[in-house]
Amino acid sequence: MMETGKWDLLRSLPAVDAVMRDPSGRTLAARHGRAPATAAVRETLGGLRRRIVAGERPEVSESTVAEAAARLLSGRGLRRVVNATGVVLHTNLGRSVLSERAALAAYDAATGYSNLEYDLQSGARGSRYDHAVPLLKALTGAEDALVVNNCAGATLLALAAVVESKGSEAPEVIVSRGQLIEIGGGFRIPEVLALSGARLREVGTTNRTRLSDYENAVNENTGAVLWVHPSNFETVGFTESVGIRDLSSLGLPVISDVGSGALTSVGEEPRVQAILRDGADLAIFSGDKLLGGPQAGIAVGASRWVSAMRRHPLARALRADKLCLAALEATLDSYLQGTAEQDLPTLRMIRTPISEIEGRATNLAEDLKSNLPNLEIDVTPSVARSGGGTLPTYEIHSFAVRLGGTDPEALAAELRSSNPPVIGRVREGRLWLDVRTLLPGEEEAVIGALRDAHG
Ligand SMILES: *Cc1c(COP(=O)(O)O)cnc(C)c1O
């Protein structure tokens, strides 16, 4: 038997039409279109009905229903979007798209229990730090490896491990002035160094640093040399810098923040294997940049330093979760199997031949023309980017479908509010949809979004 209070409240729920007639409902329809607005109101009312039956007493006026529907439409939280920007590792759009294998591995780990910290052989407690280590060792030739939450975290942890093992108050870490960089999102090398408890010892100048600059800075309180890949900008002209091989001759631990973590050759990006071969004690890189996996920070190198990182109390605060580890193992396995170029969307997008890209753009433009006779639609060569703070000057030839004959900013806004949202670029008074970053089948979503917006 339902209590009378519940019945009364259920009966007082407004009808869909009543919400749509209310001024708040009319605003909703004007902003999002009548059909999506009505659907969202219906969904909101369904949710309210379930909450009332469960014993809650939510507010049920027309305007609160319309407000809840508006939240549903504009802020569904984290949702899938279509990336038509041509920026492959778009940081704001989530960087790497996982391979199907990696996504399935994460799904498996998510929907069941796992041996995350359990040793299947002994039946005793295991360590989450053991996962992915054999794969990383096989791929990079490193003695040991550690996976944490992200590259920024791994860099901080490596420096903290240097401080801890040096044992002195604040050991110095030598960094070239040309490598005191900001990655974005507030990750600045001097600040990360300070956070770790180390003291920054700057050497050289912005454009030129020599081995002798490092040599002159070494003293008994020096803990390490930090080499940072200036991943998101380039210095040209009168420049000089010191490579890992020369730095390793100093007899100090050399930590390298490599950033993008290319395991195969992409543009001029340093490969992790080469960094280690040149003598770095630690190479630190991201899981979701050119590696093409989940967000993660990976440190590979000498056992001594990797285990110092693992033992440090900060490791617990930076540890990777099981979904990340599952997806990372599957991603790394693609490299070991030699199928990375086919499996990983990031590498696939960067490598797709230009003729195939042109064909996709032409087909999309034809489909759009037949659906949207009022717009000016053509195909144009464009420049795609790897993005995500990698290869700043590396241009990837691409093609875009260009939409004109209407206000491009308004059209871009309409596409952003479609489901799924489609993200393009406004350039030269038109909306550009780069096809290099469209995943297979996403043309349908683009056509649907444009038909809704302009059909
Ligand atoms: C991107 C980058 C980082 C930060 O990596 P996250 O995984 O985003 O934390 C650090 N250092 C370099 C050189 C980078 O390019």
Coordinates of C-alpha atoms and ligand atoms in Angstrom, one line a residue:
M1 CA 0.0 0.0 0.0
M2 CA 1.4 3.4 -1.0
E3 CA 0.9 6.1 1.6
T4 CA -1.5 8.9 0.7
G5 CA 1.3 11.5 0.8
K6 CA 3.0 9.8 -2.1
W7 CA -0.2 9.5 -4.1
D8 CA -0.8 13.2 -3.6
L9 CA 2.7 14.1 -4.7
L10 CA 2.6 11.8 -7.7
R11 CA -0.8 13.4 -8.7
S12 CA 0.7 16.8 -8.4
L13 CA 3.4 16.1 -11.0
P14 CA 2.8 18.4 -13.9
A15 CA 2.0 16.9 -17.4
V16 CA 4.7 17.2 -20.1
D17 CA 2.5 19.6 -22.0
A18 CA 2.0 21.8 -18.9
V19 CA 5.8 22.1 -18.5
M20 CA 6.2 22.9 -22.2
R21 CA 3.5 25.7 -22.0
D22 CA 5.1 27.2 -18.9
P23 CA 7.5 30.2 -19.6
S24 CA 10.4 28.0 -18.3
G25 CA 9.4 25.2 -20.7
R26 CA 9.2 27.6 -23.6
T27 CA 12.7 28.9 -22.9
L28 CA 13.9 25.3 -22.8
A29 CA 12.4 24.6 -26.2
A30 CA 13.8 27.8 -27.7
R31 CA 17.3 26.9 -26.4
H32 CA 17.5 23.2 -27.2
G33 CA 14.8 22.6 -29.8
R34 CA 11.3 21.4 -29.2
A35 CA 11.9 17.6 -29.6
P36 CA 15.0 17.3 -27.4
A37 CA 13.4 19.6 -24.8
T38 CA 10.2 17.5 -24.6
A39 CA 12.2 14.3 -24.4
A40 CA 14.3 15.7 -21.5
V41 CA 11.1 16.9 -19.7
R42 CA 9.6 13.4 -20.0
E43 CA 12.8 11.8 -18.7
T44 CA 12.9 14.3 -15.8
L45 CA 9.3 13.5 -14.8
G46 CA 10.1 9.7 -14.9
G47 CA 13.0 10.3 -12.5
L48 CA 10.8 12.4 -10.2
R49 CA 8.2 9.7 -10.2
R50 CA 10.7 7.0 -9.2
R51 CA 12.1 9.2 -6.4
I52 CA 8.6 9.9 -5.0
V53 CA 7.8 6.2 -5.0
A54 CA 11.0 5.6 -3.2
G55 CA 9.9 7.9 -0.4
E56 CA 11.6 11.2 -1.4
R57 CA 9.6 14.5 -1.5
P58 CA 11.2 16.5 -4.4
E59 CA 9.8 19.8 -5.6
V60 CA 7.6 19.3 -8.6
S61 CA 6.6 22.7 -10.0
E62 CA 6.7 23.3 -13.8
S63 CA 9.7 25.5 -13.5
T64 CA 11.7 23.1 -11.3
V65 CA 11.0 20.3 -13.8
A66 CA 12.1 22.6 -16.7
E67 CA 15.3 23.5 -14.8
A68 CA 16.1 19.9 -14.2
A69 CA 15.5 19.1 -17.9
A70 CA 17.8 21.9 -18.8
R71 CA 20.6 20.5 -16.6
L72 CA 20.0 17.1 -18.3
L73 CA 20.4 18.7 -21.8
S74 CA 23.3 21.0 -21.2
G75 CA 25.4 19.3 -18.5
R76 CA 25.1 15.6 -18.7
G77 CA 28.5 15.6 -17.1
L78 CA 31.2 13.7 -18.9
R79 CA 29.9 12.5 -22.3
R80 CA 31.1 11.3 -25.6
V81 CA 31.7 13.9 -28.2
V82 CA 32.7 13.9 -31.9
N83 CA 36.2 15.4 -32.5
A84 CA 36.2 17.2 -35.8
T85 CA 39.0 19.6 -34.9
G86 CA 41.8 17.6 -36.5
V87 CA 43.8 17.7 -33.2
V88 CA 44.4 14.0 -32.5
L89 CA 45.5 14.2 -28.8
H90 CA 43.1 17.0 -28.0
T91 CA 43.7 17.5 -24.2
N92 CA 40.3 19.2 -23.7
L93 CA 38.6 16.3 -25.5
G94 CA 40.3 13.5 -23.5
R95 CA 43.6 12.9 -25.4
S96 CA 43.9 9.3 -26.6
V97 CA 41.0 7.2 -27.7
L98 CA 41.5 3.7 -26.3
S99 CA 41.8 0.7 -28.6
E100 CA 38.9 -1.8 -28.6
R101 CA 41.2 -4.3 -26.8
A102 CA 42.1 -1.8 -24.1
A103 CA 38.5 -0.8 -23.6
L104 CA 37.4 -4.4 -23.3
A105 CA 40.1 -5.1 -20.8
A106 CA 39.0 -2.1 -18.7
Y107 CA 35.4 -3.3 -19.0
D108 CA 36.4 -6.8 -17.8
A109 CA 38.2 -5.3 -14.8
A110 CA 35.3 -3.0 -14.1
T111 CA 32.5 -5.5 -14.1
G112 CA 34.2 -8.2 -12.0
Y113 CA 36.8 -8.8 -9.4
S114 CA 40.4 -9.0 -10.4
N115 CA 43.8 -10.0 -9.1
L116 CA 44.7 -6.3 -8.7
E117 CA 46.6 -6.9 -5.4
Y118 CA 46.4 -10.7 -5.2
D119 CA 49.0 -13.3 -6.2
L120 CA 47.2 -16.1 -8.0
Q121 CA 50.1 -18.5 -7.5
S122 CA 50.5 -18.3 -3.7
G123 CA 47.0 -17.1 -2.9
A124 CA 48.6 -14.3 -0.8
R125 CA 48.5 -10.6 -1.1
G126 CA 50.1 -9.3 -4.3
S127 CA 51.1 -5.8 -5.5
R128 CA 49.3 -3.6 -8.0
Y129 CA 52.7 -2.3 -9.0
D130 CA 53.5 -5.7 -10.6
H131 CA 51.0 -5.3 -13.4
A132 CA 52.3 -4.0 -16.8
V133 CA 55.9 -4.3 -15.5
P134 CA 56.9 -7.3 -17.6
L135 CA 55.4 -5.7 -20.7
L136 CA 57.1 -2.4 -20.1
K137 CA 60.5 -4.1 -19.5
A138 CA 60.1 -6.2 -22.7
L139 CA 59.2 -3.1 -24.8
T140 CA 61.8 -0.7 -23.5
G141 CA 64.6 -2.9 -22.3
A142 CA 64.4 -1.3 -18.8
E143 CA 65.3 -3.1 -15.6
D144 CA 62.1 -2.1 -13.9
A145 CA 59.0 0.0 -14.4
L146 CA 56.3 1.7 -12.3
V147 CA 52.9 3.0 -13.4
V148 CA 51.2 5.9 -11.5
N149 CA 48.3 8.2 -12.2
N150 CA 49.9 10.5 -14.8
C151 CA 53.3 11.8 -16.1
A152 CA 53.2 14.9 -13.8
G153 CA 52.8 12.6 -10.8
A154 CA 55.6 10.3 -12.0
T155 CA 58.0 13.3 -12.4
L156 CA 57.1 14.5 -8.9
L157 CA 57.6 11.1 -7.4
A158 CA 60.9 10.6 -9.2
L159 CA 62.2 13.8 -7.8
A160 CA 60.9 13.0 -4.3
A161 CA 62.7 9.7 -4.5
V162 CA 65.9 11.5 -5.3
V163 CA 65.4 13.8 -2.3
E164 CA 64.7 10.8 0.0
S165 CA 67.6 8.7 -1.2
K166 CA 70.1 11.6 -1.0
G167 CA 69.2 12.0 2.7
S168 CA 70.4 15.6 2.8
E169 CA 68.2 18.5 3.6
A170 CA 67.4 19.7 0.1
P171 CA 69.6 18.2 -2.6
E172 CA 70.1 20.1 -5.8
V173 CA 68.7 19.0 -9.1
I174 CA 70.4 20.5 -12.1
V175 CA 68.1 21.7 -15.0
S176 CA 69.0 23.6 -18.1
R177 CA 67.3 27.0 -18.3
G178 CA 66.1 26.0 -21.7
Q179 CA 64.1 23.2 -20.1
L180 CA 62.4 25.1 -17.2
I181 CA 59.1 24.7 -19.0
E182 CA 55.4 24.8 -18.5
I183 CA 53.4 21.9 -19.9
G184 CA 49.9 23.3 -19.3
G185 CA 47.4 22.9 -16.6
G186 CA 49.8 24.5 -14.2
F187 CA 52.6 21.9 -14.5
R188 CA 55.8 24.0 -14.3
I189 CA 59.1 22.3 -13.8
P190 CA 60.4 24.8 -11.1
E191 CA 57.3 24.4 -9.1
V192 CA 57.2 20.6 -9.3
L193 CA 60.8 20.5 -8.3
A194 CA 60.1 22.7 -5.3
L195 CA 57.2 20.5 -4.3
S196 CA 59.4 17.4 -4.3
G197 CA 61.7 19.0 -1.7
A198 CA 64.6 19.4 -4.1
R199 CA 66.4 22.6 -4.8
L200 CA 66.5 23.8 -8.4
R201 CA 70.0 24.5 -9.7
E202 CA 69.6 26.3 -13.1
V203 CA 72.4 26.2 -15.6
G204 CA 73.0 27.6 -19.1
T205 CA 70.7 30.1 -20.8
T206 CA 67.3 29.9 -22.5
N207 CA 68.7 29.1 -25.9
R208 CA 72.2 27.6 -25.1
T209 CA 73.3 25.2 -22.5
R210 CA 76.7 23.3 -22.7
L211 CA 78.0 20.2 -20.8
S212 CA 80.5 22.5 -19.0
D213 CA 77.5 24.4 -17.5
Y214 CA 76.4 21.2 -15.9
E215 CA 79.9 20.2 -14.9
N216 CA 80.5 23.5 -13.1
A217 CA 77.3 23.1 -11.2
V218 CA 78.0 19.7 -9.7
N219 CA 78.8 19.6 -6.0
E220 CA 78.5 17.2 -3.1
N221 CA 74.8 18.3 -2.6
T222 CA 73.8 17.5 -6.2
G223 CA 71.1 14.8 -6.2
A224 CA 70.4 14.4 -9.9
V225 CA 70.2 15.9 -13.3
L226 CA 66.8 16.5 -14.8
W227 CA 66.4 16.5 -18.5
V228 CA 63.0 17.7 -19.8
H229 CA 61.8 17.2 -23.3
P230 CA 60.5 20.7 -24.4
S231 CA 57.5 18.9 -25.8
N232 CA 55.1 21.8 -26.6
F233 CA 57.4 24.4 -28.2
E234 CA 60.6 24.6 -30.3
T235 CA 63.6 26.8 -30.0
V236 CA 65.3 27.6 -33.4
G237 CA 68.3 29.7 -34.4
F238 CA 71.3 30.1 -32.1
T239 CA 70.7 27.1 -29.9
E240 CA 72.6 24.4 -28.1
S241 CA 71.6 21.7 -25.7
V242 CA 73.1 18.7 -24.1
G243 CA 71.8 15.2 -24.9
I244 CA 71.2 12.4 -22.5
R245 CA 74.4 10.6 -23.6
D246 CA 76.6 13.4 -22.5
L247 CA 74.6 14.0 -19.3
S248 CA 75.1 10.4 -18.3
S249 CA 78.9 11.0 -18.3
L250 CA 78.5 13.2 -15.3
G251 CA 78.2 10.3 -13.0
L252 CA 74.9 11.6 -11.5
P253 CA 71.4 10.0 -11.8
V254 CA 69.8 11.3 -15.0
I255 CA 66.0 11.6 -14.9
S256 CA 64.3 12.4 -18.1
D257 CA 60.8 13.7 -18.3
V258 CA 60.1 12.6 -21.9
G259 CA 56.4 13.5 -21.9
S260 CA 54.7 12.0 -24.9
G261 CA 56.1 8.5 -24.6
A262 CA 56.5 7.5 -28.2
L263 CA 57.4 3.8 -28.4
T264 CA 57.3 3.9 -32.2
S265 CA 58.8 6.7 -34.3
V266 CA 56.4 9.6 -34.8
G267 CA 57.9 12.8 -36.2
E268 CA 61.0 14.0 -34.2
E269 CA 59.5 12.8 -30.9
P270 CA 62.2 11.1 -28.7
R271 CA 61.6 7.4 -28.3
V272 CA 61.6 6.0 -24.8
Q273 CA 63.9 3.1 -25.8
A274 CA 66.5 5.6 -27.2
I275 CA 66.4 7.7 -24.1
L276 CA 67.3 4.6 -22.0
R277 CA 69.9 3.4 -24.4
D278 CA 71.6 6.8 -24.2
G279 CA 72.0 6.3 -20.5
A280 CA 69.1 7.8 -18.7
D281 CA 68.5 6.3 -15.2
L282 CA 64.8 7.0 -15.5
A283 CA 62.5 7.8 -18.5
I284 CA 59.1 9.2 -17.5
F285 CA 56.2 9.5 -19.9
S286 CA 52.4 9.7 -20.3
G287 CA 50.1 6.8 -21.1
D288 CA 47.6 8.8 -23.0
K289 CA 49.7 10.8 -25.4
L290 CA 51.6 9.1 -28.3
L291 CA 51.5 5.8 -26.5
G292 CA 47.8 5.8 -27.3
G293 CA 46.6 4.3 -24.0
P294 CA 44.8 5.4 -20.8
Q295 CA 45.9 8.3 -18.6
A296 CA 48.9 7.1 -16.7
G297 CA 52.4 8.1 -15.8
I298 CA 55.0 5.6 -16.6
A299 CA 58.6 5.4 -15.2
V300 CA 61.0 3.0 -16.7
G301 CA 64.7 2.5 -15.9
A302 CA 67.2 1.4 -13.3
S303 CA 65.8 -0.8 -10.5
R304 CA 67.4 1.3 -7.9
W305 CA 65.4 4.4 -8.9
V306 CA 62.2 2.6 -9.8
S307 CA 62.1 0.9 -6.4
A308 CA 62.9 4.1 -4.6
M309 CA 59.8 5.6 -6.3
R310 CA 57.7 2.6 -5.4
R311 CA 58.8 2.7 -1.7
H312 CA 58.1 6.5 -1.4
P313 CA 55.0 7.4 0.6
L314 CA 53.8 9.6 -2.3
A315 CA 53.4 6.5 -4.5
R316 CA 50.3 5.6 -2.6
A317 CA 48.8 9.0 -3.3
L318 CA 49.6 8.7 -7.0
R319 CA 48.7 5.1 -7.7
A320 CA 46.9 4.0 -10.8
D321 CA 43.5 2.3 -10.6
K322 CA 42.6 -1.1 -11.9
L323 CA 40.8 0.3 -15.0
C324 CA 43.9 2.2 -16.0
L325 CA 46.2 -0.8 -15.4
A326 CA 43.9 -3.2 -17.4
A327 CA 43.7 -0.8 -20.4
L328 CA 47.4 0.0 -20.2
E329 CA 48.4 -3.7 -20.3
A330 CA 46.2 -4.3 -23.4
T331 CA 47.6 -1.2 -25.1
L332 CA 51.2 -2.3 -24.4
D333 CA 50.4 -5.8 -25.6
S334 CA 49.4 -4.3 -29.0
Y335 CA 53.0 -3.1 -29.3
L336 CA 54.4 -6.5 -28.3
Q337 CA 52.2 -8.2 -30.9
G338 CA 53.2 -5.7 -33.5
T339 CA 49.6 -4.6 -34.1
A340 CA 49.9 -1.2 -32.4
E341 CA 49.5 0.7 -35.8
Q342 CA 46.2 -1.1 -36.5
D343 CA 44.8 -1.3 -33.0
L344 CA 45.5 2.1 -31.5
P345 CA 43.2 4.9 -32.8
T346 CA 45.9 7.5 -31.9
L347 CA 48.5 6.0 -34.2
R348 CA 45.9 5.1 -36.8
M349 CA 44.7 8.7 -37.1
I350 CA 48.2 10.1 -37.4
R351 CA 49.1 7.5 -40.1
T352 CA 46.0 7.3 -42.2
P353 CA 47.1 8.0 -45.8
I354 CA 46.0 11.4 -47.2
S355 CA 44.2 9.8 -50.1
E356 CA 41.9 7.9 -47.7
I357 CA 41.3 11.1 -45.7
E358 CA 40.4 13.0 -48.9
G359 CA 38.0 10.2 -49.9
R360 CA 36.2 10.4 -46.5
A361 CA 36.0 14.2 -46.7
T362 CA 34.5 14.0 -50.2
N363 CA 31.9 11.4 -49.2
L364 CA 30.9 13.4 -46.2
A365 CA 30.6 16.6 -48.2
E366 CA 28.4 14.8 -50.8
D367 CA 26.1 13.4 -48.0
L368 CA 25.8 16.8 -46.4
K369 CA 25.1 18.6 -49.7
S370 CA 22.1 16.3 -50.4
N371 CA 20.8 16.8 -46.8
L372 CA 21.5 20.5 -46.5
P373 CA 20.8 22.4 -49.7
N374 CA 20.8 25.8 -47.9
L375 CA 24.5 25.6 -46.8
E376 CA 27.6 26.2 -48.9
I377 CA 29.6 23.0 -48.5
D378 CA 33.0 22.2 -49.9
V379 CA 36.2 20.1 -49.2
T380 CA 39.5 21.9 -48.5
P381 CA 43.0 20.7 -47.6
S382 CA 43.7 21.4 -43.9
V383 CA 46.4 20.8 -41.3
A384 CA 45.8 18.3 -38.5
R385 CA 48.0 18.2 -35.4
S386 CA 49.1 15.5 -33.0
G387 CA 48.3 17.9 -30.1
G388 CA 48.4 17.2 -26.4
G389 CA 51.7 19.0 -26.1
T390 CA 53.5 16.8 -28.5
L391 CA 55.3 17.7 -31.8
P392 CA 54.3 21.4 -31.8
T393 CA 55.5 22.0 -35.4
Y394 CA 54.6 18.6 -36.9
E395 CA 51.9 19.2 -39.5
I396 CA 49.8 16.3 -40.6
H397 CA 48.2 16.8 -44.0
S398 CA 44.4 16.4 -43.8
F399 CA 41.1 17.4 -45.4
A400 CA 38.2 19.2 -43.9
V401 CA 34.6 19.7 -44.9
R402 CA 33.9 23.5 -44.9
L403 CA 30.4 24.9 -44.1
G404 CA 29.5 28.4 -45.1
G405 CA 26.4 30.4 -46.0
T406 CA 25.4 30.9 -42.3
D407 CA 26.9 32.4 -39.1
P408 CA 29.7 29.9 -38.4
E409 CA 29.8 30.6 -34.6
A410 CA 26.1 30.0 -34.3
L411 CA 26.4 26.8 -36.4
A412 CA 29.4 25.7 -34.2
A413 CA 27.3 26.3 -31.1
E414 CA 24.4 24.3 -32.4
L415 CA 26.7 21.4 -33.2
R416 CA 28.0 21.5 -29.7
S417 CA 24.5 21.2 -28.3
S418 CA 23.6 18.2 -30.4
N419 CA 23.7 14.7 -29.2
P420 CA 26.5 13.6 -29.4
P421 CA 28.1 17.1 -29.5
V422 CA 30.2 17.7 -32.6
I423 CA 33.2 19.9 -32.1
G424 CA 34.7 21.7 -35.1
R425 CA 36.8 24.8 -35.7
V426 CA 35.7 28.2 -37.0
R427 CA 38.3 29.6 -39.5
E428 CA 38.1 32.3 -42.2
G429 CA 34.4 32.8 -41.6
R430 CA 33.4 29.2 -42.0
L431 CA 33.0 26.1 -39.9
W432 CA 35.7 23.4 -40.6
L433 CA 35.1 19.8 -39.8
D434 CA 38.4 17.9 -40.1
V435 CA 37.8 14.3 -41.0
R436 CA 41.2 13.0 -39.8
T437 CA 40.0 12.8 -36.2
L438 CA 36.6 11.3 -37.0
L439 CA 36.3 7.7 -35.8
P440 CA 34.8 5.1 -38.1
G441 CA 31.0 5.7 -38.4
E442 CA 31.1 9.1 -36.8
E443 CA 30.1 10.7 -40.1
E444 CA 26.6 9.6 -39.3
A445 CA 26.6 11.7 -36.1
V446 CA 27.9 14.7 -38.0
I447 CA 25.2 14.4 -40.6
G448 CA 22.5 13.9 -37.9
A449 CA 23.7 16.9 -35.9
L450 CA 23.8 19.2 -39.0
R451 CA 20.4 18.0 -40.1
D452 CA 18.9 18.8 -36.7
A453 CA 20.6 22.1 -36.6
H454 CA 19.9 23.2 -40.2
G455 CA 17.7 20.7 -42.0
Ligands
LIG1 C1 52.6 16.1 -21.1 C2 53.8 16.2 -20.4 C3 53.8 16.1 -19.0 C4 52.5 15.8 -18.2 O1 52.0 14.6 -18.6 P1 50.6 14.2 -17.9 O2 50.4 12.8 -18.2 O3 49.5 15.1 -18.5 O4 50.7 14.4 -16.4 C5 55.0 16.2 -18.3 N1 56.2 16.4 -19.0 C6 56.2 16.6 -20.3 C7 57.5 16.8 -21.0 C8 55.0 16.5 -21.1 O5 55.1 16.6 -22.4

